[in-house]
């Protein structure tokens, strides 16, 4: 079982203070990494044996912990059950979930989660050369959150249609927003040739 | 340069697997490249989950992988219970395990049946659908619905199983084993079937791991990874079952792995029935009152008369009484609905019920996040929930196993023919509800 | 006053000497459960819920009766305090009826909330519940359910200390104690509705809101009441999605907002009922034009063009001194500013009237209500109406119309027929141009040549200046009904059609311009704080 503290040590050696914190324990340990060092950190982790990218997702913290109950009239304010959680450092958090899987025995050698706080749409560097499934995962994060990934071409929508306006999983996208209507389009003529061959 | 042309398959096409679009680059019949365009069934599950209270997200999870809805229910609830650190009673966990395995069987039956039908074998499809019908009947008795089950609640399950449930399931399994046996007899050594599937759509171990593929696809490629074995949840660590593993990773191996998994799931369910802790024991001289009458008496203030009465509710409806409640739900009064007797005969129970159900009150996990994974029909089905200490989830992320299976599809299709596309695509078991959410 | 330092739940709190522990805790963000204490109504300490453990005292202390002392150490969530609070809730619930499914208070009920947060016990009461009067009409808008009452006596104290009318009292003793009307009285004073807000449970409920819609479907918008010149801060609660509840009404309820400078904790009953006018059947919805006896609906662009053309023509031929414009104190600052630009600066209308007429005056009392039943009279004065811009009177206006000096009458939110009485129709028939711009229909609507629908106060973002000179924000809670528009937009459209400059499409730039050009409003921004800001 990979020990998160040992991984923290390895990452500290590699990127120094680029890894800012370790929280949680065991399989739920989360390493927080800075935007400048995320690529190096993920390369180091891959070299440590994390051969599977289980998930890559994003969380938008805009308005996190806002009180939701209006005060009953003529009564002093009735607070929420839990105190307001601490304000997050930035608006978006990218979550990389990694797994070290032993192909022979089918047992997990360890899991680690890497959290990357980003404050705008520039996101982080693409890791689709490290784990090919990051291609689709990054496209999904771009599609739903508008977080871009550098170092890759072909960042386009995957779940929504190309004419969609906005990034719906952002907290400032209201759930009942209507999209502009788009009419029928001419179907593209099938061209000769194409570049659908998978990259080597 | 070889001349090639683009062929569009989908989004609506008769290989009935939901809405998906494949753009194939063909040279004659041979596939040079493929690209999958997904998202036709994107319904905004994750956005909707942020807009509804914690328990109300569960019906939306039914609609994710809609051929195995109970797995989604269980996965989501496990994630939230991990966040809330709830301990579930043993009977509840066993019931959830039974529900999961029944769903897994329906998932595999659907996949095998549908992909056989696409290759022209109509009869096995109907045999397996007959078997699936038996299972749906059982699931209906347990949860109240065939497909939109919403069986679990945060902190437990909706209701205990009806008393005749084990017999029903055993009878259903008899039919099921028959049907599967007949199907195997028709398909497994069928020359045409084997020729169509063997060596087609080969997925090797390295590619599978690189793409994060899990489930039957990974196991058919030779990696014996099963979330139930590697990260046991519910009662799987106490059950005896095998994890079938393939060798070549082609379509035939996937078919064989799924059939073997059906048998293993049957074994699991039978063991669960043996291990099921004793059911609800009602107090013998408690007066049994019709639920409506009891509620009426309570409303009129006759709470003294009905203090010791038992509420006669249908056990399959959300009618858990005092006898059943401790068995099927965690001991967490602020997050679990009270037993019906308390709701009808005391103001406290009634208020507790209201507080848990009313929007902006109710189940409130502490701020934080948690990730829980179950073994879905297609692989590791993970739920990442983020809470901000309010009554609605802050973020619910579904890690859909189909997504990763589809991501690798373009590699499997290269070099095969158009006819093989149907076979390979069928063996991936792409469920659009889970893929697109 | 001396400052005192004490510790509550480990947090160091500064308080004034003589402050109560419960208030000191609130300033530190710690909420001690209570029913009977209210900052405006005193602290009888009867509910026994706010029990806290104080170091050095052998028994638990009642936080609302305990003044702070330097160095006091208070624990509100210690084991003893929690047990006592839970037990108090349990005792309150012994005879409480199982009414949640039919009680309007569900969703904002302090019994429910405190039970869930502090008690969560199972009932151990094996007796039937005691019955008390259940559907007692205390007055025209308050209903009593004596079984639900927990005898916190807030209502009794309100009617004793604030209104002084003493309609309610506590009768009987012990378990049978109940709130009831003092003999011979009805709960019909002008502030009766406030007891509904005060009641922490569903014992006192609003009759207008009874069984209409559940509170968790309501959307609350902080805005102000436009019933009189005080402009009390309120929450307008609307039912945006479930139109099959509350008879399809959009606006459902008004609750007061605390504003120490304007209305304190209360609102009057007239203001409380002012949501009814928002969706009344008398609302005007489309611009229309009387042509050969028949009223035809028009689109706004056409109406603006035609009306502007008619105005221009008449002003050219007959002279602008013959145009009389009757404005109202119900118009917001933005509306009045636009009216000024159109009628005073552009058209140079001959006669203006803003003063509230007898239909816009009401009883004034020492508590909240002001005589002027219009929200923006002071705003109109600040913009010059009645001072630099001379006003005429209704009588002189009637004379001028009858004598032919006035050819056009543009009445905004006023009904000349109601004021002029029998001479009205004769006067109107002498006018060449009559424009009726209002929220609701009145007798003038039938007679006027032009009818322009205005949006109500609930349907626009606007500012109003109350009698203290405090500028407060009305916030938009609903979309304008039908084709109605805010009045400033109507004036602006006419001004634009006349060739004037009016580029504004939303109220913020209107207020920005107003604040720049009008010295009284200098330095104010459109996004005012919740209590408003002074001129």
Short mmCIF file of C-alpha atoms in Angstrom, two decimals, chain C residues 83-386:
data_model
loop_
_atom_site.label_atom_id
_atom_site.label_comp_id
_atom_site.label_asym_id
_atom_site.label_seq_id
_atom_site.Cartn_x
_atom_site.Cartn_y
_atom_site.Cartn_z
CA UNK C 83 -30.04 18.22 28.46
CA UNK C 84 -31.98 21.12 29.91
CA UNK C 85 -32.68 22.65 26.52
CA UNK C 86 -33.86 19.28 25.19
CA UNK C 87 -36.06 18.78 28.22
CA UNK C 88 -37.61 22.22 27.81
CA UNK C 89 -38.47 21.42 24.21
CA UNK C 90 -39.94 18.12 25.32
CA UNK C 91 -42.15 19.81 27.88
CA UNK C 92 -43.36 22.28 25.28
CA UNK C 93 -44.36 19.39 23.06
CA UNK C 94 -46.36 17.41 25.61
CA UNK C 95 -49.74 18.70 24.49
CA UNK C 96 -48.75 19.94 21.05
CA UNK C 97 -51.21 18.69 18.43
CA UNK C 98 -50.05 16.68 15.42
CA UNK C 99 -50.79 19.55 13.09
CA UNK C 100 -47.67 19.82 10.93
CA UNK C 101 -49.40 18.63 7.76
CA UNK C 102 -52.05 21.36 8.06
CA UNK C 103 -50.14 24.04 9.93
CA UNK C 104 -49.00 27.04 7.89
CA UNK C 105 -45.95 27.50 10.06
CA UNK C 106 -44.28 24.29 8.87
CA UNK C 107 -41.00 25.30 7.35
CA UNK C 108 -40.58 28.35 9.55
CA UNK C 109 -41.62 26.84 12.87
CA UNK C 110 -39.26 27.20 15.78
CA UNK C 111 -40.64 24.12 17.48
CA UNK C 112 -39.65 22.04 14.49
CA UNK C 113 -36.25 23.66 14.15
CA UNK C 114 -35.37 23.57 17.82
CA UNK C 115 -36.58 19.98 18.12
CA UNK C 116 -34.33 18.95 15.28
CA UNK C 117 -31.33 20.89 16.52
CA UNK C 118 -31.59 20.50 20.25
CA UNK C 119 -33.95 17.71 21.27
CA UNK C 120 -34.51 14.79 18.87
CA UNK C 121 -36.06 12.71 21.59
CA UNK C 122 -38.80 10.14 21.29
CA UNK C 123 -42.02 10.96 23.02
CA UNK C 124 -42.64 9.28 26.35
CA UNK C 125 -46.08 10.80 26.92
CA UNK C 126 -48.72 8.13 27.14
CA UNK C 127 -51.71 10.40 27.61
CA UNK C 128 -54.09 11.84 25.11
CA UNK C 129 -53.49 15.43 24.19
CA UNK C 130 -55.42 18.18 25.89
CA UNK C 131 -57.86 19.94 23.60
CA UNK C 132 -58.28 23.70 23.41
CA UNK C 133 -60.12 26.03 21.03
CA UNK C 134 -58.82 25.34 17.59
CA UNK C 135 -60.07 27.74 14.94
CA UNK C 136 -60.69 31.00 16.68
CA UNK C 137 -61.09 34.10 14.55
CA UNK C 138 -59.41 36.71 16.63
CA UNK C 139 -59.91 39.46 14.12
CA UNK C 140 -60.15 40.21 10.43
CA UNK C 141 -56.72 38.84 9.67
CA UNK C 142 -55.50 36.71 12.56
CA UNK C 143 -56.51 33.16 13.39
CA UNK C 144 -55.76 31.47 16.69
CA UNK C 145 -55.16 27.80 17.31
CA UNK C 146 -54.87 27.58 21.08
CA UNK C 147 -53.62 23.97 21.03
CA UNK C 148 -50.46 24.95 19.18
CA UNK C 149 -49.69 27.85 21.49
CA UNK C 150 -46.67 27.42 23.74
CA UNK C 151 -47.52 30.44 25.90
CA UNK C 152 -44.42 32.42 25.16
CA UNK C 153 -46.64 35.53 25.64
CA UNK C 154 -44.93 37.48 22.87
CA UNK C 155 -48.31 38.39 21.36
CA UNK C 156 -49.69 39.51 24.73
CA UNK C 157 -46.66 41.67 25.36
CA UNK C 158 -46.72 43.17 21.89
CA UNK C 159 -50.32 44.22 22.25
CA UNK C 160 -49.57 45.52 25.70
CA UNK C 161 -46.32 47.36 25.17
CA UNK C 162 -46.24 48.34 21.53
CA UNK C 163 -49.81 49.01 20.48
CA UNK C 164 -51.21 49.44 23.99
CA UNK C 165 -54.51 47.89 22.94
CA UNK C 166 -54.29 44.73 25.08
CA UNK C 167 -56.64 42.54 23.07
CA UNK C 168 -55.01 39.26 24.15
CA UNK C 169 -54.29 37.80 27.52
CA UNK C 170 -53.33 34.51 29.12
CA UNK C 171 -56.21 32.77 30.80
CA UNK C 172 -56.41 29.63 32.96
CA UNK C 173 -53.35 28.16 34.64
CA UNK C 174 -50.81 25.41 34.19
CA UNK C 175 -51.51 22.87 31.50
CA UNK C 176 -54.81 24.53 30.63
CA UNK C 177 -53.35 27.97 30.12
CA UNK C 178 -54.39 29.49 26.81
CA UNK C 179 -54.27 32.75 24.94
CA UNK C 180 -57.64 34.33 24.35
CA UNK C 181 -59.27 37.67 23.60
CA UNK C 182 -59.99 39.88 26.55
CA UNK C 183 -63.77 39.99 26.84
CA UNK C 184 -65.43 42.39 24.48
CA UNK C 185 -62.45 42.96 22.22
CA UNK C 186 -61.48 41.91 18.73
CA UNK C 187 -57.95 41.85 17.43
CA UNK C 188 -58.47 44.56 14.85
CA UNK C 189 -55.95 47.28 15.63
CA UNK C 190 -53.91 48.54 12.69
CA UNK C 191 -50.87 46.49 13.74
CA UNK C 192 -52.60 43.22 14.54
CA UNK C 193 -50.75 41.26 11.88
CA UNK C 194 -47.44 41.59 13.67
CA UNK C 195 -48.45 38.99 16.23
CA UNK C 196 -48.36 36.45 13.42
CA UNK C 197 -44.71 37.21 12.78
CA UNK C 198 -43.93 37.12 16.47
CA UNK C 199 -45.56 33.80 17.12
CA UNK C 200 -42.80 31.19 16.92
CA UNK C 201 -45.28 28.40 16.24
CA UNK C 202 -48.44 28.13 14.22
CA UNK C 203 -50.80 29.32 16.92
CA UNK C 204 -51.37 32.73 15.39
CA UNK C 205 -51.63 32.64 11.63
CA UNK C 206 -52.56 35.10 8.92
CA UNK C 207 -56.00 34.45 7.56
CA UNK C 208 -54.97 35.61 4.09
CA UNK C 209 -52.16 33.10 4.00
CA UNK C 210 -54.04 30.21 5.56
CA UNK C 211 -53.66 27.06 3.46
CA UNK C 212 -52.46 28.95 0.43
CA UNK C 213 -48.95 27.70 -0.21
CA UNK C 214 -46.13 26.09 1.72
CA UNK C 215 -43.41 28.45 2.84
CA UNK C 216 -40.59 26.50 1.25
CA UNK C 217 -41.97 27.26 -2.18
CA UNK C 218 -41.74 30.99 -1.54
CA UNK C 219 -39.08 33.25 -2.92
CA UNK C 220 -38.30 36.23 -0.71
CA UNK C 221 -37.32 39.57 -2.15
CA UNK C 222 -36.17 42.35 0.17
CA UNK C 223 -38.01 45.48 -0.89
CA UNK C 224 -40.04 48.25 0.69
CA UNK C 225 -43.68 48.89 1.27
CA UNK C 226 -45.21 51.63 -0.85
CA UNK C 227 -48.27 52.11 1.31
CA UNK C 228 -47.29 55.32 3.03
CA UNK C 229 -44.49 57.80 3.37
CA UNK C 230 -42.58 55.68 5.83
CA UNK C 231 -41.52 53.01 3.37
CA UNK C 232 -41.11 50.16 5.84
CA UNK C 233 -38.60 47.50 4.90
CA UNK C 234 -40.34 44.32 3.94
CA UNK C 235 -39.81 40.95 2.39
CA UNK C 236 -42.17 40.35 -0.48
CA UNK C 237 -42.73 36.63 -0.77
CA UNK C 238 -43.79 35.29 -4.12
CA UNK C 239 -44.81 31.92 -5.45
CA UNK C 240 -42.94 31.79 -8.73
CA UNK C 241 -43.28 28.20 -9.81
CA UNK C 242 -46.33 26.53 -8.35
CA UNK C 243 -49.18 28.42 -9.88
CA UNK C 244 -51.70 25.84 -8.76
CA UNK C 245 -51.17 27.02 -5.19
CA UNK C 246 -52.48 30.24 -3.71
CA UNK C 247 -55.05 30.61 -6.43
CA UNK C 248 -52.38 31.30 -9.01
CA UNK C 249 -51.39 34.56 -7.35
CA UNK C 250 -47.79 35.49 -7.83
CA UNK C 251 -47.37 37.70 -4.79
CA UNK C 252 -48.44 35.80 -1.71
CA UNK C 253 -47.29 37.39 1.51
CA UNK C 254 -45.43 40.29 3.04
CA UNK C 255 -43.22 39.98 6.08
CA UNK C 256 -41.38 42.82 7.79
CA UNK C 257 -37.63 43.25 7.61
CA UNK C 258 -35.77 44.65 10.54
CA UNK C 259 -34.75 48.25 9.90
CA UNK C 260 -33.87 50.18 13.02
CA UNK C 261 -34.06 53.55 11.25
CA UNK C 262 -37.43 53.17 9.58
CA UNK C 263 -39.81 50.62 10.98
CA UNK C 264 -37.97 48.70 13.69
CA UNK C 265 -39.46 45.20 13.68
CA UNK C 266 -43.03 45.91 12.59
CA UNK C 267 -45.28 46.82 9.69
CA UNK C 268 -48.88 47.95 9.72
CA UNK C 269 -51.73 45.82 8.42
CA UNK C 270 -52.38 48.04 5.42
CA UNK C 271 -48.86 47.55 4.24
CA UNK C 272 -49.06 43.87 5.05
CA UNK C 273 -51.99 43.54 2.68
CA UNK C 274 -50.44 45.54 -0.14
CA UNK C 275 -49.44 42.40 -2.03
CA UNK C 276 -53.08 41.91 -2.94
CA UNK C 277 -53.03 44.80 -5.38
CA UNK C 278 -50.18 43.35 -7.41
CA UNK C 279 -52.27 40.67 -9.10
CA UNK C 280 -55.67 42.26 -8.71
CA UNK C 281 -58.08 41.96 -11.66
CA UNK C 282 -58.06 45.74 -11.98
CA UNK C 283 -54.49 45.71 -13.28
CA UNK C 284 -54.02 47.40 -16.61
CA UNK C 285 -52.15 45.22 -19.03
CA UNK C 286 -52.04 46.69 -22.54
CA UNK C 287 -51.66 50.18 -23.97
CA UNK C 288 -54.92 51.16 -25.61
CA UNK C 289 -56.39 54.00 -27.57
CA UNK C 290 -59.99 55.13 -27.74
CA UNK C 291 -60.91 55.51 -31.37
CA UNK C 292 -64.48 56.37 -32.31
CA UNK C 293 -65.78 55.10 -29.04
CA UNK C 294 -64.00 51.77 -29.05
CA UNK C 295 -60.79 50.98 -27.19
CA UNK C 296 -58.21 49.24 -29.30
CA UNK C 297 -55.04 47.68 -27.97
CA UNK C 298 -51.73 48.90 -29.33
CA UNK C 299 -48.13 47.91 -29.25
CA UNK C 300 -45.82 50.19 -27.30
CA UNK C 301 -43.86 51.40 -30.33
CA UNK C 302 -47.03 52.51 -32.11
CA UNK C 303 -48.51 54.02 -28.95
CA UNK C 304 -45.36 56.01 -28.29
CA UNK C 305 -45.16 57.31 -31.83
CA UNK C 306 -48.81 58.27 -32.11
CA UNK C 307 -49.07 59.80 -28.68
CA UNK C 308 -45.87 61.75 -29.13
CA UNK C 309 -47.08 63.03 -32.47
CA UNK C 310 -50.39 64.08 -30.97
CA UNK C 311 -48.66 65.80 -28.07
CA UNK C 312 -46.28 67.65 -30.34
CA UNK C 313 -49.06 68.77 -32.61
CA UNK C 314 -51.28 69.96 -29.80
CA UNK C 315 -48.42 71.77 -28.08
CA UNK C 316 -47.57 73.48 -31.33
CA UNK C 317 -51.10 74.53 -32.13
CA UNK C 318 -52.62 75.19 -28.71
CA UNK C 319 -49.50 75.89 -26.67
CA UNK C 320 -47.92 73.84 -23.91
CA UNK C 321 -49.47 75.90 -21.12
CA UNK C 322 -52.64 74.02 -21.81
CA UNK C 323 -51.14 70.68 -20.86
CA UNK C 324 -51.82 69.58 -17.29
CA UNK C 325 -49.82 66.75 -15.81
CA UNK C 326 -51.03 65.12 -12.63
CA UNK C 327 -48.26 63.05 -11.07
CA UNK C 328 -48.37 61.08 -7.89
CA UNK C 329 -46.28 60.40 -4.85
CA UNK C 330 -46.53 56.74 -5.75
CA UNK C 331 -44.00 57.26 -8.51
CA UNK C 332 -40.41 56.39 -7.77
CA UNK C 333 -37.48 58.79 -7.95
CA UNK C 334 -36.62 57.48 -11.40
CA UNK C 335 -40.19 57.91 -12.60
CA UNK C 336 -40.39 61.47 -11.33
CA UNK C 337 -37.03 62.34 -12.84
CA UNK C 338 -38.13 61.06 -16.23
CA UNK C 339 -41.41 62.93 -15.86
CA UNK C 340 -39.49 66.08 -15.10
CA UNK C 341 -37.36 65.66 -18.18
CA UNK C 342 -40.37 65.04 -20.39
CA UNK C 343 -42.99 67.42 -19.10
CA UNK C 344 -40.98 70.22 -17.56
CA UNK C 345 -37.85 70.46 -19.61
CA UNK C 346 -39.02 69.21 -22.98
CA UNK C 347 -42.70 70.06 -23.23
CA UNK C 348 -42.89 72.87 -20.65
CA UNK C 349 -46.32 71.73 -19.52
CA UNK C 350 -48.36 74.47 -18.02
CA UNK C 351 -49.73 72.80 -14.93
CA UNK C 352 -48.28 70.22 -12.53
CA UNK C 353 -49.85 68.51 -9.57
CA UNK C 354 -48.14 66.10 -7.21
CA UNK C 355 -49.71 66.80 -3.85
CA UNK C 356 -51.61 63.84 -2.47
CA UNK C 357 -55.32 64.21 -2.82
CA UNK C 358 -57.92 63.10 -0.27
CA UNK C 359 -57.76 59.61 -1.75
CA UNK C 360 -54.09 59.46 -0.89
CA UNK C 361 -54.30 60.57 2.71
CA UNK C 362 -54.97 58.45 5.73
CA UNK C 363 -54.75 58.26 9.46
CA UNK C 364 -51.43 58.93 11.05
CA UNK C 365 -50.48 57.33 14.32
CA UNK C 366 -47.50 57.47 16.58
CA UNK C 367 -46.16 54.08 15.61
CA UNK C 368 -45.59 53.67 11.91
CA UNK C 369 -48.32 55.00 9.69
CA UNK C 370 -47.89 58.39 8.06
CA UNK C 371 -50.64 60.61 6.83
CA UNK C 372 -49.40 60.70 3.27
CA UNK C 373 -50.27 57.29 1.91
CA UNK C 374 -47.76 57.68 -0.90
CA UNK C 375 -44.17 56.45 -0.64
CA UNK C 376 -42.27 59.15 -2.48
CA UNK C 377 -43.67 62.56 -1.60
CA UNK C 378 -40.35 63.64 -0.14
CA UNK C 379 -38.62 62.39 -3.27
CA UNK C 380 -40.91 64.51 -5.40
CA UNK C 381 -40.13 67.49 -3.22
CA UNK C 382 -36.42 66.79 -3.45
CA UNK C 383 -36.72 66.81 -7.21
CA UNK C 384 -38.39 70.21 -7.11
CA UNK C 385 -42.07 69.39 -7.42
CA UNK C 386 -44.13 71.64 -5.18
#
